[in-house]
Amino acid sequence: MKLVVILGPTASGKTQLAVEVAKRINGAIISADSRQVYRGMDLGTGKDLEIYGDIPYYLIDVVDAGETYHVSRYREDVYEALDAIQERGKQPILCGGTGLYIQSVVQGFEYDGVPVNAALRDALEPHSIETLTARLVHLPMPPGFKPDTSTKKRLIRAIEIAEWCQAHLLPARPRPAPDAAIFGINPPVETRRQRITARLRLRLDKGLLDEVKALLQSGVAKERLTYYGLEYKYATQYLSGEMDESTFFSRLNTEIHRFAKRQMTYFRKMEKDGLRIQWLNQGTVNEMADEVLTMLRGKPA
């Protein structure tokens, strides 16, 4: 059974599209979002569970906030989800914006199995991106390893992998990557910008700051929360009195726009790495779903 993949930057409408496609092909959706796995982190990660309706979904609310979750575990969890979906006789649809997670599934990175080195991560975290980049440049690169340096978090992971591979053999690949048809959504920049800003205002109105307060009160460390993404980083700083409300909104809004650009950069990197992404024409959700189904049937779009 071919895996259908729907990817796109934040606020592109990919979840709505995945749900519409799932309705038409008896599908079940697997989230490809590195933050939606955490319980209690709903508004800041954009789970939008009401959109799914009766469509089954997987890999949302998998672990408690504060726990460590990494790409190698994600890939194993996807394999389990694929088996469960197949047993239910449904079509799997992988949907999200975390390019690294998607690529780990459809290309089967051998490097996903490199274990997390918490002590190394703690030691590297205080350093600047420039210092970390210089450290990575001076490390020998394992064969075929193409480090993702788009964020500080991923730069640290690249150093972790490169250093580990100097003294260890790579773990065996657990199972072949599934056959996948990958579809991408890339709205016009101005449309995306308007959606991001409107969505941020809505999430704040719904209680994003209360969500962050609850996480802090539950015992999740402030340092850990800032590691979980922009919304949690800036909300934590605001609640700690490090900036006023106007600065908080302005900075967070700007950084989310930049994040969307970095997502698109990573998707282009995926194409350079040999993955074929079929970019959809912009239209309504129904029109894009029609286009996906047409291409899945092997007919010209």
PDB file of N, CA and C in Angstrom, residues 202-252:
ATOM      1  N   LEU A 202      -5.539  34.221  17.077  1.00  0.00           N
ATOM      2  CA  LEU A 202      -6.597  33.308  17.505  1.00  0.00           C
ATOM      3  C   LEU A 202      -6.112  32.407  18.635  1.00  0.00           C
ATOM      4  N   ARG A 203      -4.895  31.900  18.517  1.00  0.00           N
ATOM      5  CA  ARG A 203      -4.375  31.003  19.550  1.00  0.00           C
ATOM      6  C   ARG A 203      -4.164  31.741  20.870  1.00  0.00           C
ATOM      7  N   LEU A 204      -3.761  32.983  20.786  1.00  0.00           N
ATOM      8  CA  LEU A 204      -3.632  33.775  22.010  1.00  0.00           C
ATOM      9  C   LEU A 204      -4.998  34.017  22.634  1.00  0.00           C
ATOM     10  N   ASP A 205      -5.998  34.292  21.803  1.00  0.00           N
ATOM     11  CA  ASP A 205      -7.364  34.494  22.304  1.00  0.00           C
ATOM     12  C   ASP A 205      -7.912  33.224  22.951  1.00  0.00           C
ATOM     13  N   LYS A 206      -7.502  32.067  22.426  1.00  0.00           N
ATOM     14  CA  LYS A 206      -7.995  30.789  22.950  1.00  0.00           C
ATOM     15  C   LYS A 206      -7.290  30.367  24.240  1.00  0.00           C
ATOM     16  N   GLY A 207      -6.173  31.033  24.558  1.00  0.00           N
ATOM     17  CA  GLY A 207      -5.521  30.713  25.826  1.00  0.00           C
ATOM     18  C   GLY A 207      -4.128  30.128  25.730  1.00  0.00           C
ATOM     19  N   LEU A 208      -3.357  30.505  24.718  1.00  0.00           N
ATOM     20  CA  LEU A 208      -1.996  29.985  24.588  1.00  0.00           C
ATOM     21  C   LEU A 208      -1.154  30.279  25.828  1.00  0.00           C
ATOM     22  N   LEU A 209      -1.268  31.496  26.358  1.00  0.00           N
ATOM     23  CA  LEU A 209      -0.476  31.841  27.538  1.00  0.00           C
ATOM     24  C   LEU A 209      -0.895  31.012  28.750  1.00  0.00           C
ATOM     25  N   ASP A 210      -2.180  30.732  28.874  1.00  0.00           N
ATOM     26  CA  ASP A 210      -2.645  29.873  29.968  1.00  0.00           C
ATOM     27  C   ASP A 210      -2.086  28.461  29.815  1.00  0.00           C
ATOM     28  N   GLU A 211      -1.984  27.995  28.580  1.00  0.00           N
ATOM     29  CA  GLU A 211      -1.411  26.670  28.327  1.00  0.00           C
ATOM     30  C   GLU A 211       0.041  26.625  28.795  1.00  0.00           C
ATOM     31  N   VAL A 212       0.797  27.663  28.487  1.00  0.00           N
ATOM     32  CA  VAL A 212       2.202  27.701  28.887  1.00  0.00           C
ATOM     33  C   VAL A 212       2.325  27.806  30.407  1.00  0.00           C
ATOM     34  N   LYS A 213       1.468  28.614  31.032  1.00  0.00           N
ATOM     35  CA  LYS A 213       1.463  28.705  32.498  1.00  0.00           C
ATOM     36  C   LYS A 213       1.224  27.335  33.123  1.00  0.00           C
ATOM     37  N   ALA A 214       0.260  26.600  32.577  1.00  0.00           N
ATOM     38  CA  ALA A 214      -0.070  25.276  33.119  1.00  0.00           C
ATOM     39  C   ALA A 214       1.106  24.319  32.984  1.00  0.00           C
ATOM     40  N   LEU A 215       1.817  24.394  31.874  1.00  0.00           N
ATOM     41  CA  LEU A 215       2.981  23.530  31.677  1.00  0.00           C
ATOM     42  C   LEU A 215       4.070  23.854  32.691  1.00  0.00           C
ATOM     43  N   LEU A 216       4.305  25.144  32.922  1.00  0.00           N
ATOM     44  CA  LEU A 216       5.308  25.550  33.906  1.00  0.00           C
ATOM     45  C   LEU A 216       4.896  25.104  35.307  1.00  0.00           C
ATOM     46  N   GLN A 217       3.614  25.253  35.622  1.00  0.00           N
ATOM     47  CA  GLN A 217       3.125  24.869  36.946  1.00  0.00           C
ATOM     48  C   GLN A 217       3.145  23.357  37.150  1.00  0.00           C
ATOM     49  N   SER A 218       3.092  22.603  36.049  1.00  0.00           N
ATOM     50  CA  SER A 218       3.124  21.136  36.149  1.00  0.00           C
ATOM     51  C   SER A 218       4.529  20.606  36.400  1.00  0.00           C
ATOM     52  N   GLY A 219       5.515  21.502  36.317  1.00  0.00           N
ATOM     53  CA  GLY A 219       6.884  21.080  36.591  1.00  0.00           C
ATOM     54  C   GLY A 219       7.797  21.015  35.389  1.00  0.00           C
ATOM     55  N   VAL A 220       7.283  21.350  34.203  1.00  0.00           N
ATOM     56  CA  VAL A 220       8.146  21.379  33.019  1.00  0.00           C
ATOM     57  C   VAL A 220       9.098  22.564  33.159  1.00  0.00           C
ATOM     58  N   ALA A 221      10.381  22.310  33.071  1.00  0.00           N
ATOM     59  CA  ALA A 221      11.381  23.355  33.266  1.00  0.00           C
ATOM     60  C   ALA A 221      11.283  24.420  32.180  1.00  0.00           C
ATOM     61  N   LYS A 222      11.547  25.660  32.564  1.00  0.00           N
ATOM     62  CA  LYS A 222      11.502  26.760  31.602  1.00  0.00           C
ATOM     63  C   LYS A 222      12.463  26.506  30.442  1.00  0.00           C
ATOM     64  N   GLU A 223      13.644  25.979  30.757  1.00  0.00           N
ATOM     65  CA  GLU A 223      14.635  25.711  29.718  1.00  0.00           C
ATOM     66  C   GLU A 223      14.135  24.650  28.738  1.00  0.00           C
ATOM     67  N   ARG A 224      13.407  23.675  29.253  1.00  0.00           N
ATOM     68  CA  ARG A 224      12.863  22.628  28.390  1.00  0.00           C
ATOM     69  C   ARG A 224      11.766  23.187  27.500  1.00  0.00           C
ATOM     70  N   LEU A 225      10.922  24.047  28.044  1.00  0.00           N
ATOM     71  CA  LEU A 225       9.834  24.627  27.258  1.00  0.00           C
ATOM     72  C   LEU A 225      10.360  25.435  26.083  1.00  0.00           C
ATOM     73  N   THR A 226      11.416  26.196  26.301  1.00  0.00           N
ATOM     74  CA  THR A 226      11.960  27.012  25.214  1.00  0.00           C
ATOM     75  C   THR A 226      12.518  26.146  24.103  1.00  0.00           C
ATOM     76  N   TYR A 227      12.807  24.886  24.417  1.00  0.00           N
ATOM     77  CA  TYR A 227      13.328  23.943  23.427  1.00  0.00           C
ATOM     78  C   TYR A 227      12.214  23.406  22.530  1.00  0.00           C
ATOM     79  N   TYR A 228      10.957  23.593  22.937  1.00  0.00           N
ATOM     80  CA  TYR A 228       9.825  23.011  22.226  1.00  0.00           C
ATOM     81  C   TYR A 228       9.244  23.908  21.141  1.00  0.00           C
ATOM     82  N   GLY A 229       9.916  24.964  20.811  1.00  0.00           N
ATOM     83  CA  GLY A 229       9.434  25.758  19.690  1.00  0.00           C
ATOM     84  C   GLY A 229       9.182  27.203  20.043  1.00  0.00           C
ATOM     85  N   LEU A 230       8.912  27.979  19.015  1.00  0.00           N
ATOM     86  CA  LEU A 230       8.836  29.431  19.137  1.00  0.00           C
ATOM     87  C   LEU A 230       7.747  29.899  20.089  1.00  0.00           C
ATOM     88  N   GLU A 231       6.547  29.333  19.963  1.00  0.00           N
ATOM     89  CA  GLU A 231       5.438  29.779  20.803  1.00  0.00           C
ATOM     90  C   GLU A 231       5.778  29.614  22.286  1.00  0.00           C
ATOM     91  N   TYR A 232       6.369  28.478  22.627  1.00  0.00           N
ATOM     92  CA  TYR A 232       6.695  28.201  24.021  1.00  0.00           C
ATOM     93  C   TYR A 232       7.896  29.020  24.486  1.00  0.00           C
ATOM     94  N   LYS A 233       8.840  29.219  23.610  1.00  0.00           N
ATOM     95  CA  LYS A 233      10.015  30.031  23.951  1.00  0.00           C
ATOM     96  C   LYS A 233       9.610  31.461  24.295  1.00  0.00           C
ATOM     97  N   TYR A 234       8.872  32.101  23.386  1.00  0.00           N
ATOM     98  CA  TYR A 234       8.546  33.510  23.594  1.00  0.00           C
ATOM     99  C   TYR A 234       7.471  33.706  24.660  1.00  0.00           C
ATOM    100  N   ALA A 235       6.533  32.778  24.758  1.00  0.00           N
ATOM    101  CA  ALA A 235       5.525  32.882  25.819  1.00  0.00           C
ATOM    102  C   ALA A 235       6.179  32.757  27.190  1.00  0.00           C
ATOM    103  N   THR A 236       7.140  31.849  27.309  1.00  0.00           N
ATOM    104  CA  THR A 236       7.855  31.687  28.576  1.00  0.00           C
ATOM    105  C   THR A 236       8.634  32.948  28.926  1.00  0.00           C
ATOM    106  N   GLN A 237       9.284  33.532  27.932  1.00  0.00           N
ATOM    107  CA  GLN A 237      10.027  34.771  28.180  1.00  0.00           C
ATOM    108  C   GLN A 237       9.090  35.902  28.591  1.00  0.00           C
ATOM    109  N   TYR A 238       7.941  35.984  27.944  1.00  0.00           N
ATOM    110  CA  TYR A 238       6.966  37.027  28.288  1.00  0.00           C
ATOM    111  C   TYR A 238       6.443  36.835  29.709  1.00  0.00           C
ATOM    112  N   LEU A 239       6.085  35.601  30.042  1.00  0.00           N
ATOM    113  CA  LEU A 239       5.555  35.323  31.374  1.00  0.00           C
ATOM    114  C   LEU A 239       6.606  35.527  32.461  1.00  0.00           C
ATOM    115  N   SER A 240       7.877  35.440  32.075  1.00  0.00           N
ATOM    116  CA  SER A 240       8.968  35.655  33.029  1.00  0.00           C
ATOM    117  C   SER A 240       9.325  37.131  33.167  1.00  0.00           C
ATOM    118  N   GLY A 241       8.606  37.985  32.425  1.00  0.00           N
ATOM    119  CA  GLY A 241       8.847  39.415  32.517  1.00  0.00           C
ATOM    120  C   GLY A 241      10.008  39.921  31.695  1.00  0.00           C
ATOM    121  N   GLU A 242      10.454  39.111  30.712  1.00  0.00           N
ATOM    122  CA  GLU A 242      11.609  39.503  29.911  1.00  0.00           C
ATOM    123  C   GLU A 242      11.245  40.450  28.771  1.00  0.00           C
ATOM    124  N   MET A 243       9.953  40.601  28.482  1.00  0.00           N
ATOM    125  CA  MET A 243       9.518  41.524  27.430  1.00  0.00           C
ATOM    126  C   MET A 243       8.066  41.905  27.678  1.00  0.00           C
ATOM    127  N   ASP A 244       7.646  43.035  27.085  1.00  0.00           N
ATOM    128  CA  ASP A 244       6.256  43.444  27.245  1.00  0.00           C
ATOM    129  C   ASP A 244       5.377  42.743  26.206  1.00  0.00           C
ATOM    130  N   GLU A 245       4.060  42.948  26.315  1.00  0.00           N
ATOM    131  CA  GLU A 245       3.113  42.222  25.461  1.00  0.00           C
ATOM    132  C   GLU A 245       3.303  42.549  23.987  1.00  0.00           C
ATOM    133  N   SER A 246       3.523  43.814  23.672  1.00  0.00           N
ATOM    134  CA  SER A 246       3.697  44.224  22.278  1.00  0.00           C
ATOM    135  C   SER A 246       4.939  43.600  21.666  1.00  0.00           C
ATOM    136  N   THR A 247       6.037  43.617  22.414  1.00  0.00           N
ATOM    137  CA  THR A 247       7.285  43.016  21.926  1.00  0.00           C
ATOM    138  C   THR A 247       7.124  41.514  21.763  1.00  0.00           C
ATOM    139  N   PHE A 248       6.449  40.894  22.714  1.00  0.00           N
ATOM    140  CA  PHE A 248       6.196  39.448  22.649  1.00  0.00           C
ATOM    141  C   PHE A 248       5.486  39.073  21.354  1.00  0.00           C
ATOM    142  N   PHE A 249       4.388  39.748  21.057  1.00  0.00           N
ATOM    143  CA  PHE A 249       3.631  39.401  19.850  1.00  0.00           C
ATOM    144  C   PHE A 249       4.451  39.676  18.597  1.00  0.00           C
ATOM    145  N   SER A 250       5.100  40.815  18.546  1.00  0.00           N
ATOM    146  CA  SER A 250       5.857  41.201  17.355  1.00  0.00           C
ATOM    147  C   SER A 250       6.985  40.223  17.072  1.00  0.00           C
ATOM    148  N   ARG A 251       7.744  39.879  18.096  1.00  0.00           N
ATOM    149  CA  ARG A 251       8.882  38.967  17.900  1.00  0.00           C
ATOM    150  C   ARG A 251       8.411  37.571  17.523  1.00  0.00           C
ATOM    151  N   LEU A 252       7.403  37.087  18.228  1.00  0.00           N
ATOM    152  CA  LEU A 252       6.906  35.742  17.936  1.00  0.00           C
ATOM    153  C   LEU A 252       6.342  35.674  16.527  1.00  0.00           C
TER     154      LEU A 252
END
